[in-house]
C-alpha atoms as an extended CHARMM CRD file, in Angstrom:
* protein
*
       254  EXT
         1         1  GLY       CA            204.4720000000      -20.7720000000      -34.0170000000  PROA      1               0.0000000000
         2         2  GLY       CA            202.0960000000      -21.5070000000      -31.1600000000  PROA      2               0.0000000000
         3         3  PRO       CA            202.6720000000      -23.0840000000      -27.7620000000  PROA      3               0.0000000000
         4         4  ALA       CA            205.1160000000      -25.9360000000      -27.3540000000  PROA      4               0.0000000000
         5         5  SER       CA            202.3310000000      -28.4210000000      -26.7370000000  PROA      5               0.0000000000
         6         6  ARG       CA            200.8380000000      -27.8680000000      -30.1740000000  PROA      6               0.0000000000
         7         7  MET       CA            201.9700000000      -30.1450000000      -33.0010000000  PROA      7               0.0000000000
         8         8  ARG       CA            203.9160000000      -28.1990000000      -35.5900000000  PROA      8               0.0000000000
         9         9  VAL       CA            204.2810000000      -29.5040000000      -39.1000000000  PROA      9               0.0000000000
        10        10  ARG       CA            206.7120000000      -28.8090000000      -41.9050000000  PROA      10              0.0000000000
        11        11  GLY       CA            207.1020000000      -30.1440000000      -45.3700000000  PROA      11              0.0000000000
        12        12  LEU       CA            203.7640000000      -29.2490000000      -46.9220000000  PROA      12              0.0000000000
        13        13  VAL       CA            204.6260000000      -29.6350000000      -50.5930000000  PROA      13              0.0000000000
        14        14  LEU       CA            203.5380000000      -26.7890000000      -52.8520000000  PROA      14              0.0000000000
        15        15  ARG       CA            203.7280000000      -26.0100000000      -56.5410000000  PROA      15              0.0000000000
        16        16  PRO       CA            203.1400000000      -22.6080000000      -58.1650000000  PROA      16              0.0000000000
        17        17  VAL       CA            199.4160000000      -21.8610000000      -58.4040000000  PROA      17              0.0000000000
        18        18  ALA       CA            197.4020000000      -18.8390000000      -59.3600000000  PROA      18              0.0000000000
        19        19  ALA       CA            195.4240000000      -18.3480000000      -56.1770000000  PROA      19              0.0000000000
        20        20  ALA       CA            196.7530000000      -18.3550000000      -52.6460000000  PROA      20              0.0000000000
        21        21  ALA       CA            193.6900000000      -20.2000000000      -51.3740000000  PROA      21              0.0000000000
        22        22  ALA       CA            194.2600000000      -22.9490000000      -53.8960000000  PROA      22              0.0000000000
        23        23  ALA       CA            197.9050000000      -23.1150000000      -52.8520000000  PROA      23              0.0000000000
        24        24  VAL       CA            197.0010000000      -23.6930000000      -49.2210000000  PROA      24              0.0000000000
        25        25  SER       CA            194.4470000000      -26.3720000000      -50.0730000000  PROA      25              0.0000000000
        26        26  ALA       CA            196.9600000000      -28.1490000000      -52.3070000000  PROA      26              0.0000000000
        27        27  ALA       CA            199.7720000000      -27.9880000000      -49.7740000000  PROA      27              0.0000000000
        28        28  THR       CA            199.8480000000      -31.6830000000      -48.9450000000  PROA      28              0.0000000000
        29        29  ALA       CA            200.2780000000      -32.9140000000      -52.5190000000  PROA      29              0.0000000000
        30        30  ALA       CA            203.5780000000      -34.7490000000      -53.0020000000  PROA      30              0.0000000000
        31        31  ALA       CA            206.0990000000      -33.5090000000      -55.5630000000  PROA      31              0.0000000000
        32        32  ALA       CA            208.8350000000      -35.6820000000      -57.0450000000  PROA      32              0.0000000000
        33        33  SER       CA            212.3950000000      -34.4790000000      -56.5970000000  PROA      33              0.0000000000
        34        34  THR       CA            214.9370000000      -34.7930000000      -59.3860000000  PROA      34              0.0000000000
        35        35  SER       CA            217.9030000000      -33.5220000000      -57.3890000000  PROA      35              0.0000000000
        36        36  ALA       CA            221.2350000000      -35.3030000000      -57.1670000000  PROA      36              0.0000000000
        37        37  SER       CA            220.0870000000      -37.0750000000      -54.0120000000  PROA      37              0.0000000000
        38        38  THR       CA            220.1490000000      -40.7730000000      -53.2050000000  PROA      38              0.0000000000
        39        39  THR       CA            217.6930000000      -40.5400000000      -50.3090000000  PROA      39              0.0000000000
        40        40  ALA       CA            214.0660000000      -41.5170000000      -50.4670000000  PROA      40              0.0000000000
        41        41  SER       CA            211.5780000000      -38.6890000000      -50.8240000000  PROA      41              0.0000000000
        42        42  PRO       CA            210.4880000000      -37.2030000000      -47.5060000000  PROA      42              0.0000000000
        43        43  PRO       CA            206.9420000000      -37.7680000000      -46.2870000000  PROA      43              0.0000000000
        44        44  PRO       CA            204.5190000000      -35.0620000000      -47.4550000000  PROA      44              0.0000000000
        45        45  ILE       CA            204.3060000000      -33.6860000000      -43.8960000000  PROA      45              0.0000000000
        46        46  LEU       CA            207.1850000000      -33.4920000000      -41.4250000000  PROA      46              0.0000000000
        47        47  TYR       CA            206.9730000000      -32.9250000000      -37.6780000000  PROA      47              0.0000000000
        48        48  GLY       CA            208.8000000000      -29.7260000000      -36.7460000000  PROA      48              0.0000000000
        49        49  THR       CA            210.5930000000      -29.6570000000      -33.4050000000  PROA      49              0.0000000000
        50        50  ALA       CA            211.3350000000      -25.9690000000      -32.7690000000  PROA      50              0.0000000000
        51        51  TRP       CA            210.3480000000      -24.3450000000      -29.4680000000  PROA      51              0.0000000000
        52        52  LYS       CA            209.3810000000      -27.6140000000      -27.7560000000  PROA      52              0.0000000000
        53        53  ARG       CA            212.0490000000      -27.0700000000      -25.0590000000  PROA      53              0.0000000000
        54        54  GLU       CA            211.7860000000      -29.5100000000      -22.1410000000  PROA      54              0.0000000000
        55        55  ARG       CA            208.8510000000      -31.2860000000      -23.8060000000  PROA      55              0.0000000000
        56        56  THR       CA            210.7620000000      -32.0910000000      -26.9940000000  PROA      56              0.0000000000
        57        57  CYS       CA            211.2610000000      -35.8080000000      -26.3430000000  PROA      57              0.0000000000
        58        58  GLU       CA            207.6820000000      -36.3060000000      -25.1550000000  PROA      58              0.0000000000
        59        59  LEU       CA            206.1480000000      -34.4720000000      -28.1140000000  PROA      59              0.0000000000
        60        60  VAL       CA            208.3500000000      -36.1120000000      -30.7430000000  PROA      60              0.0000000000
        61        61  LEU       CA            207.3800000000      -39.5090000000      -29.3280000000  PROA      61              0.0000000000
        62        62  ALA       CA            203.7140000000      -38.4860000000      -29.4870000000  PROA      62              0.0000000000
        63        63  ALA       CA            204.1550000000      -37.4500000000      -33.1240000000  PROA      63              0.0000000000
        64        64  LEU       CA            205.8050000000      -40.7550000000      -34.0030000000  PROA      64              0.0000000000
        65        65  ARG       CA            203.0320000000      -42.6970000000      -32.2700000000  PROA      65              0.0000000000
        66        66  ALA       CA            200.4950000000      -40.6560000000      -34.2160000000  PROA      66              0.0000000000
        67        67  GLY       CA            202.1120000000      -41.8140000000      -37.4540000000  PROA      67              0.0000000000
        68        68  PHE       CA            204.6780000000      -39.1510000000      -38.3490000000  PROA      68              0.0000000000
        69        69  ARG       CA            207.8000000000      -40.6130000000      -39.9200000000  PROA      69              0.0000000000
        70        70  GLY       CA            209.5000000000      -37.3900000000      -40.9850000000  PROA      70              0.0000000000
        71        71  ILE       CA            211.2440000000      -35.2180000000      -38.3860000000  PROA      71              0.0000000000
        72        72  ASP       CA            212.6610000000      -31.7270000000      -38.9040000000  PROA      72              0.0000000000
        73        73  THR       CA            215.1320000000      -30.2600000000      -36.4200000000  PROA      73              0.0000000000
        74        74  ALA       CA            218.2760000000      -28.0870000000      -36.3140000000  PROA      74              0.0000000000
        75        75  CYS       CA            221.6440000000      -27.8400000000      -34.5870000000  PROA      75              0.0000000000
        76        76  GLN       CA            220.5110000000      -24.5840000000      -33.0270000000  PROA      76              0.0000000000
        77        77  PRO       CA            220.1780000000      -24.7900000000      -29.2130000000  PROA      77              0.0000000000
        78        78  LYS       CA            218.5260000000      -21.3630000000      -29.2340000000  PROA      78              0.0000000000
        79        79  HSD       CA            215.2990000000      -22.8610000000      -30.6130000000  PROA      79              0.0000000000
        80        80  TYR       CA            215.7670000000      -26.6490000000      -30.8070000000  PROA      80              0.0000000000
        81        81  ASP       CA            216.7470000000      -29.4630000000      -28.4680000000  PROA      81              0.0000000000
        82        82  GLU       CA            218.3310000000      -31.7480000000      -31.0410000000  PROA      82              0.0000000000
        83        83  ALA       CA            219.5990000000      -34.2180000000      -28.4300000000  PROA      83              0.0000000000
        84        84  ALA       CA            216.0610000000      -34.6840000000      -27.0820000000  PROA      84              0.0000000000
        85        85  VAL       CA            214.8910000000      -35.4050000000      -30.6280000000  PROA      85              0.0000000000
        86        86  GLY       CA            217.5640000000      -38.0970000000      -30.8530000000  PROA      86              0.0000000000
        87        87  ALA       CA            216.4530000000      -39.5780000000      -27.5310000000  PROA      87              0.0000000000
        88        88  ALA       CA            212.8800000000      -39.7820000000      -28.8210000000  PROA      88              0.0000000000
        89        89  LEU       CA            213.9560000000      -41.4440000000      -32.0590000000  PROA      89              0.0000000000
        90        90  GLU       CA            215.9480000000      -44.0510000000      -30.1550000000  PROA      90              0.0000000000
        91        91  THR       CA            213.2090000000      -44.6480000000      -27.5820000000  PROA      91              0.0000000000
        92        92  SER       CA            210.5120000000      -45.0160000000      -30.2370000000  PROA      92              0.0000000000
        93        93  GLY       CA            211.7340000000      -48.4750000000      -31.2640000000  PROA      93              0.0000000000
        94        94  LEU       CA            211.2640000000      -47.5700000000      -34.9220000000  PROA      94              0.0000000000
        95        95  ARG       CA            213.8890000000      -48.6540000000      -37.4560000000  PROA      95              0.0000000000
        96        96  ARG       CA            216.1540000000      -45.8460000000      -38.6360000000  PROA      96              0.0000000000
        97        97  ALA       CA            215.4300000000      -46.9080000000      -42.2210000000  PROA      97              0.0000000000
        98        98  ASP       CA            211.7300000000      -46.1390000000      -41.6510000000  PROA      98              0.0000000000
        99        99  LEU       CA            212.4140000000      -42.5570000000      -40.5790000000  PROA      99              0.0000000000
       100       100  TYR       CA            213.2460000000      -39.4100000000      -42.5210000000  PROA      100             0.0000000000
       101       101  VAL       CA            215.3950000000      -37.1080000000      -40.3850000000  PROA      101             0.0000000000
       102       102  GLN       CA            216.5370000000      -33.6940000000      -41.5320000000  PROA      102             0.0000000000
       103       103  THR       CA            218.4920000000      -31.1240000000      -39.5860000000  PROA      103             0.0000000000
       104       104  LYS       CA            220.2690000000      -27.8640000000      -40.2550000000  PROA      104             0.0000000000
       105       105  TYR       CA            223.5750000000      -26.0670000000      -39.9670000000  PROA      105             0.0000000000
       106       106  THR       CA            222.6280000000      -22.6790000000      -38.5190000000  PROA      106             0.0000000000
       107       107  PRO       CA            225.0410000000      -19.8220000000      -39.3010000000  PROA      107             0.0000000000
       108       108  LEU       CA            226.4540000000      -17.7920000000      -36.4250000000  PROA      108             0.0000000000
       109       109  ALA       CA            223.9150000000      -14.9680000000      -36.8050000000  PROA      109             0.0000000000
       110       110  GLY       CA            221.0990000000      -17.3690000000      -35.9100000000  PROA      110             0.0000000000
       111       111  GLN       CA            222.7650000000      -18.8640000000      -32.8340000000  PROA      111             0.0000000000
       112       112  ASP       CA            222.6930000000      -18.0110000000      -29.1520000000  PROA      112             0.0000000000
       113       113  PRO       CA            226.3060000000      -16.8830000000      -28.4920000000  PROA      113             0.0000000000
       114       114  ASP       CA            226.2080000000      -18.5730000000      -25.0850000000  PROA      114             0.0000000000
       115       115  ARG       CA            225.1500000000      -21.9690000000      -26.4890000000  PROA      115             0.0000000000
       116       116  LEU       CA            227.0840000000      -22.5300000000      -29.6900000000  PROA      116             0.0000000000
       117       117  PRO       CA            227.3870000000      -26.0150000000      -31.2170000000  PROA      117             0.0000000000
       118       118  TYR       CA            230.6550000000      -25.0680000000      -32.9310000000  PROA      118             0.0000000000
       119       119  ASP       CA            233.6540000000      -22.7630000000      -32.6140000000  PROA      119             0.0000000000
       120       120  ALA       CA            232.5500000000      -19.2160000000      -33.4360000000  PROA      120             0.0000000000
       121       121  ALA       CA            236.0760000000      -18.2770000000      -34.4790000000  PROA      121             0.0000000000
       122       122  ALA       CA            236.3890000000      -21.1320000000      -36.9590000000  PROA      122             0.0000000000
       123       123  GLU       CA            236.0880000000      -20.7410000000      -40.7160000000  PROA      123             0.0000000000
       124       124  VAL       CA            232.6370000000      -21.4970000000      -42.1050000000  PROA      124             0.0000000000
       125       125  GLU       CA            233.7620000000      -24.8750000000      -43.4400000000  PROA      125             0.0000000000
       126       126  GLU       CA            234.8810000000      -25.9540000000      -39.9780000000  PROA      126             0.0000000000
       127       127  GLN       CA            231.6800000000      -24.6320000000      -38.4330000000  PROA      127             0.0000000000
       128       128  VAL       CA            229.6300000000      -26.8050000000      -40.8030000000  PROA      128             0.0000000000
       129       129  LYS       CA            231.8410000000      -29.8000000000      -40.0470000000  PROA      129             0.0000000000
       130       130  GLN       CA            231.4740000000      -29.3590000000      -36.2740000000  PROA      130             0.0000000000
       131       131  SER       CA            227.7290000000      -28.7650000000      -36.6000000000  PROA      131             0.0000000000
       132       132  VAL       CA            227.2110000000      -31.9680000000      -38.5800000000  PROA      132             0.0000000000
       133       133  ALA       CA            229.2950000000      -33.9490000000      -36.0830000000  PROA      133             0.0000000000
       134       134  ALA       CA            227.1560000000      -32.5710000000      -33.2380000000  PROA      134             0.0000000000
       135       135  SER       CA            223.9530000000      -33.4300000000      -35.1190000000  PROA      135             0.0000000000
       136       136  LEU       CA            225.0310000000      -37.0130000000      -35.7180000000  PROA      136             0.0000000000
       137       137  ARG       CA            225.8330000000      -37.3830000000      -32.0080000000  PROA      137             0.0000000000
       138       138  ASN       CA            222.6400000000      -35.6970000000      -30.8750000000  PROA      138             0.0000000000
       139       139  LEU       CA            220.4020000000      -37.6740000000      -33.2070000000  PROA      139             0.0000000000
       140       140  ARG       CA            222.1910000000      -40.9660000000      -32.4850000000  PROA      140             0.0000000000
       141       141  THR       CA            222.5720000000      -41.8100000000      -36.1360000000  PROA      141             0.0000000000
       142       142  ASP       CA            225.3740000000      -42.2060000000      -38.6500000000  PROA      142             0.0000000000
       143       143  TYR       CA            223.6040000000      -40.3800000000      -41.4680000000  PROA      143             0.0000000000
       144       144  LEU       CA            221.1290000000      -37.5800000000      -42.1060000000  PROA      144             0.0000000000
       145       145  ASP       CA            218.4340000000      -37.9340000000      -44.7250000000  PROA      145             0.0000000000
       146       146  CYS       CA            218.7710000000      -34.2440000000      -45.4880000000  PROA      146             0.0000000000
       147       147  LEU       CA            221.1300000000      -31.5170000000      -44.2750000000  PROA      147             0.0000000000
       148       148  LEU       CA            219.8500000000      -27.9730000000      -44.6710000000  PROA      148             0.0000000000
       149       149  LEU       CA            221.5770000000      -24.6170000000      -44.5980000000  PROA      149             0.0000000000
       150       150  HSD       CA            219.3100000000      -22.8320000000      -42.1210000000  PROA      150             0.0000000000
       151       151  SER       CA            219.6590000000      -19.5040000000      -43.9060000000  PROA      151             0.0000000000
       152       152  PRO       CA            221.8850000000      -18.0140000000      -46.5970000000  PROA      152             0.0000000000
       153       153  LEU       CA            225.0470000000      -16.3230000000      -45.3890000000  PROA      153             0.0000000000
       154       154  PRO       CA            225.6410000000      -12.5920000000      -46.0060000000  PROA      154             0.0000000000
       155       155  SER       CA            227.3190000000      -13.1210000000      -49.3810000000  PROA      155             0.0000000000
       156       156  HSD       CA            226.9860000000      -15.6540000000      -52.1760000000  PROA      156             0.0000000000
       157       157  GLU       CA            230.6420000000      -16.5710000000      -51.7330000000  PROA      157             0.0000000000
       158       158  GLN       CA            230.0890000000      -17.4330000000      -48.0590000000  PROA      158             0.0000000000
       159       159  THR       CA            226.9220000000      -19.3700000000      -48.8350000000  PROA      159             0.0000000000
       160       160  LEU       CA            228.7560000000      -21.3520000000      -51.5010000000  PROA      160             0.0000000000
       161       161  ARG       CA            231.6200000000      -22.1220000000      -49.1050000000  PROA      161             0.0000000000
       162       162  ALA       CA            229.1520000000      -23.5450000000      -46.5900000000  PROA      162             0.0000000000
       163       163  TRP       CA            227.4370000000      -25.4670000000      -49.3770000000  PROA      163             0.0000000000
       164       164  ARG       CA            230.7140000000      -26.9930000000      -50.6120000000  PROA      164             0.0000000000
       165       165  GLN       CA            231.3850000000      -28.2990000000      -47.1060000000  PROA      165             0.0000000000
       166       166  MET       CA            227.8590000000      -29.6980000000      -46.9640000000  PROA      166             0.0000000000
       167       167  GLU       CA            228.5680000000      -31.4470000000      -50.2660000000  PROA      167             0.0000000000
       168       168  ALA       CA            231.6110000000      -33.0370000000      -48.6300000000  PROA      168             0.0000000000
       169       169  HSD       CA            229.2970000000      -34.5970000000      -46.0420000000  PROA      169             0.0000000000
       170       170  VAL       CA            227.2170000000      -36.0850000000      -48.8490000000  PROA      170             0.0000000000
       171       171  ALA       CA            230.3810000000      -37.5420000000      -50.3590000000  PROA      171             0.0000000000
       172       172  ALA       CA            231.2800000000      -38.9880000000      -46.9420000000  PROA      172             0.0000000000
       173       173  GLY       CA            227.8840000000      -40.6440000000      -46.6070000000  PROA      173             0.0000000000
       174       174  GLU       CA            226.9070000000      -38.5250000000      -43.6040000000  PROA      174             0.0000000000
       175       175  ALA       CA            224.1340000000      -36.7240000000      -45.4850000000  PROA      175             0.0000000000
       176       176  ARG       CA            222.0220000000      -38.1340000000      -48.2640000000  PROA      176             0.0000000000
       177       177  ALA       CA            220.5970000000      -34.8720000000      -49.5910000000  PROA      177             0.0000000000
       178       178  LEU       CA            221.0320000000      -31.1310000000      -49.1310000000  PROA      178             0.0000000000
       179       179  GLY       CA            218.5990000000      -28.2860000000      -48.7590000000  PROA      179             0.0000000000
       180       180  LEU       CA            218.2260000000      -24.6230000000      -47.9350000000  PROA      180             0.0000000000
       181       181  SER       CA            215.8750000000      -22.8020000000      -45.5820000000  PROA      181             0.0000000000
       182       182  ASN       CA            214.7470000000      -19.1740000000      -45.4250000000  PROA      182             0.0000000000
       183       183  GLN       CA            215.8030000000      -18.4050000000      -48.9990000000  PROA      183             0.0000000000
       184       184  TYR       CA            213.3640000000      -15.8270000000      -50.3600000000  PROA      184             0.0000000000
       185       185  ASP       CA            215.6040000000      -14.5050000000      -53.1360000000  PROA      185             0.0000000000
       186       186  ALA       CA            214.6830000000      -16.3990000000      -56.3010000000  PROA      186             0.0000000000
       187       187  ALA       CA            217.7490000000      -15.1780000000      -58.2270000000  PROA      187             0.0000000000
       188       188  ALA       CA            220.0960000000      -16.3120000000      -55.4450000000  PROA      188             0.0000000000
       189       189  LEU       CA            218.4030000000      -19.7190000000      -55.3690000000  PROA      189             0.0000000000
       190       190  GLU       CA            218.7220000000      -20.0040000000      -59.1460000000  PROA      190             0.0000000000
       191       191  ARG       CA            222.4330000000      -19.2190000000      -58.9190000000  PROA      191             0.0000000000
       192       192  LEU       CA            222.9850000000      -21.8250000000      -56.2180000000  PROA      192             0.0000000000
       193       193  CYS       CA            221.1320000000      -24.4490000000      -58.2580000000  PROA      193             0.0000000000
       194       194  GLU       CA            223.3700000000      -23.6770000000      -61.2170000000  PROA      194             0.0000000000
       195       195  GLU       CA            226.6830000000      -23.6810000000      -59.3110000000  PROA      195             0.0000000000
       196       196  ALA       CA            226.1520000000      -26.4900000000      -56.7960000000  PROA      196             0.0000000000
       197       197  SER       CA            227.6030000000      -29.9130000000      -57.5070000000  PROA      197             0.0000000000
       198       198  VAL       CA            224.9630000000      -31.5070000000      -55.2750000000  PROA      198             0.0000000000
       199       199  LYS       CA            221.7980000000      -29.6560000000      -56.1740000000  PROA      199             0.0000000000
       200       200  PRO       CA            219.3270000000      -28.6310000000      -53.4720000000  PROA      200             0.0000000000
       201       201  SER       CA            216.7610000000      -31.3120000000      -52.8280000000  PROA      201             0.0000000000
       202       202  VAL       CA            214.6530000000      -29.1110000000      -50.5630000000  PROA      202             0.0000000000
       203       203  VAL       CA            213.8290000000      -25.4410000000      -50.0720000000  PROA      203             0.0000000000
       204       204  GLN       CA            212.0660000000      -24.8290000000      -46.7650000000  PROA      204             0.0000000000
       205       205  ASN       CA            210.4310000000      -21.4080000000      -46.4450000000  PROA      205             0.0000000000
       206       206  ARG       CA            207.7900000000      -19.6060000000      -44.4620000000  PROA      206             0.0000000000
       207       207  PHE       CA            204.6780000000      -19.7900000000      -46.6520000000  PROA      207             0.0000000000
       208       208  VAL       CA            203.0090000000      -16.4160000000      -46.1580000000  PROA      208             0.0000000000
       209       209  GLU       CA            201.5770000000      -13.7650000000      -48.4400000000  PROA      209             0.0000000000
       210       210  GLU       CA            204.1530000000      -11.2120000000      -47.2960000000  PROA      210             0.0000000000
       211       211  HSD       CA            206.9540000000      -13.2290000000      -48.8960000000  PROA      211             0.0000000000
       212       212  GLY       CA            206.4370000000      -12.6420000000      -52.5890000000  PROA      212             0.0000000000
       213       213  ARG       CA            202.7750000000      -13.6160000000      -52.7240000000  PROA      213             0.0000000000
       214       214  HSD       CA            203.4200000000      -16.9890000000      -51.1100000000  PROA      214             0.0000000000
       215       215  ASP       CA            206.8800000000      -17.3980000000      -52.6190000000  PROA      215             0.0000000000
       216       216  VAL       CA            205.6650000000      -17.5550000000      -56.2170000000  PROA      216             0.0000000000
       217       217  ALA       CA            209.0810000000      -16.7380000000      -57.7280000000  PROA      217             0.0000000000
       218       218  VAL       CA            210.9910000000      -19.1100000000      -55.4360000000  PROA      218             0.0000000000
       219       219  ARG       CA            208.5120000000      -21.9200000000      -56.0690000000  PROA      219             0.0000000000
       220       220  ALA       CA            208.9070000000      -21.3640000000      -59.8060000000  PROA      220             0.0000000000
       221       221  VAL       CA            212.6740000000      -21.9100000000      -59.4520000000  PROA      221             0.0000000000
       222       222  CYS       CA            211.9660000000      -25.0490000000      -57.4280000000  PROA      222             0.0000000000
       223       223  GLU       CA            209.6210000000      -26.3130000000      -60.1200000000  PROA      223             0.0000000000
       224       224  ARG       CA            212.1900000000      -25.6490000000      -62.8150000000  PROA      224             0.0000000000
       225       225  HSD       CA            214.9770000000      -27.4790000000      -60.9950000000  PROA      225             0.0000000000
       226       226  GLY       CA            212.9630000000      -30.3300000000      -59.4840000000  PROA      226             0.0000000000
       227       227  VAL       CA            213.4200000000      -29.0590000000      -55.9320000000  PROA      227             0.0000000000
       228       228  ARG       CA            210.8850000000      -29.9850000000      -53.2720000000  PROA      228             0.0000000000
       229       229  TYR       CA            209.3240000000      -26.9410000000      -51.6190000000  PROA      229             0.0000000000
       230       230  GLN       CA            208.6550000000      -27.4110000000      -47.8920000000  PROA      230             0.0000000000
       231       231  ALA       CA            206.3010000000      -24.8550000000      -46.3930000000  PROA      231             0.0000000000
       232       232  PHE       CA            206.2050000000      -23.8740000000      -42.7690000000  PROA      232             0.0000000000
       233       233  TRP       CA            203.7010000000      -21.5360000000      -41.1120000000  PROA      233             0.0000000000
       234       234  ALA       CA            201.3340000000      -22.6150000000      -43.8790000000  PROA      234             0.0000000000
       235       235  LEU       CA            198.4530000000      -22.6410000000      -41.3930000000  PROA      235             0.0000000000
       236       236  THR       CA            199.5220000000      -20.1690000000      -38.6860000000  PROA      236             0.0000000000
       237       237  GLY       CA            200.6320000000      -17.5810000000      -41.2450000000  PROA      237             0.0000000000
       238       238  ASN       CA            197.5080000000      -17.7560000000      -43.4000000000  PROA      238             0.0000000000
       239       239  ARG       CA            194.5820000000      -17.3710000000      -41.0450000000  PROA      239             0.0000000000
       240       240  ARG       CA            192.8330000000      -14.8670000000      -43.2780000000  PROA      240             0.0000000000
       241       241  ILE       CA            192.8890000000      -17.2960000000      -46.1950000000  PROA      241             0.0000000000
       242       242  LEU       CA            191.8690000000      -20.2320000000      -44.0180000000  PROA      242             0.0000000000
       243       243  GLN       CA            188.8190000000      -18.2700000000      -42.9270000000  PROA      243             0.0000000000
       244       244  GLY       CA            187.9150000000      -17.5480000000      -46.5480000000  PROA      244             0.0000000000
       245       245  ARG       CA            184.9790000000      -19.0060000000      -48.3940000000  PROA      245             0.0000000000
       246       246  ALA       CA            186.8960000000      -21.4700000000      -50.5820000000  PROA      246             0.0000000000
       247       247  VAL       CA            188.6370000000      -23.1390000000      -47.6490000000  PROA      247             0.0000000000
       248       248  ARG       CA            185.5060000000      -23.1520000000      -45.4520000000  PROA      248             0.0000000000
       249       249  GLU       CA            183.4200000000      -24.7310000000      -48.2010000000  PROA      249             0.0000000000
       250       250  GLY       CA            186.1150000000      -27.3290000000      -48.8870000000  PROA      250             0.0000000000
       251       251  ALA       CA            186.3350000000      -28.1830000000      -45.1970000000  PROA      251             0.0000000000
       252       252  LYS       CA            182.5640000000      -28.4910000000      -44.9310000000  PROA      252             0.0000000000
       253       253  ALA       CA            182.4260000000      -30.7890000000      -47.9590000000  PROA      253             0.0000000000
       254       254  HSD       CA            185.0380000000      -33.1290000000      -46.5200000000  PROA      254             0.0000000000
C-alpha cells in the first residue's frame, strides 16, 4: 500500500515460526527452493511495481540505482504499468542476466474490463498465452524469470487449466519458473503441488495476521514442498507488531 512515491517491496522470505513478531524480524532470510525450476533464486527482496502509475519508470529506475535487482510486476493494467517497467529495465543499462523479473497472468475477475491485455471471450489457456505474449513485449525480454498466477480461479479445474498453459511457457523457454499469488487455502496449494508437472517455485501472499495467523498453514505447505514464500504487506499490514517491544528493542540494538 501507501503512496506511489514510496518504495514497495515484495519477496520477504519467511518460514513457519511460532511468534508473529519473530516471523516479521526473520522475513529477509533467504530460503532455498527445490522446485522444478531452472532459474536462479530470486533476491531476498523484490521491488514491487503496483500503483506507481505515471511514475512507474522513474521509480523502478530509482530502485535499480539503489541496488534492487529483483522486480515484481503483473500484466494487469488496472494496477500496474508493465510497459513502463520494461522501459525502466531497458534504460537502466543493466544486463538482463543480472536481473530477476517476475510478472503475473491476472484472471478476468482481477482486470479492468476496459483495459484488458487479452481477449475476455477466449478460453483460459488462450488468455494465459496472450497475457504472456503481452508481458514479453512490455518487458522487452524473451523470457521471464518467474510467471505467477495472480490468484486462483473459481475452481480447481480452472486453476489447473491455467497452470498447464503456464507449464507450456516453461517448456517453450518463455518462463523459467512458475508461482502463485493470493493463495490462502493450504489444502488447495497442497493439491496443486501434487498435481503440477512444474511445481510452484513461489507463493506470494499478503503477510498479515488476519490470513491464518500470518499464513502458518500455507507456509507449512511451502516448507514441505520447497516452495519460496514471498510476503507482501509485511510492513504495512503489521504495524501493531512493528510497534511491539521485541521489534523496537531489535531495532534499537541494530
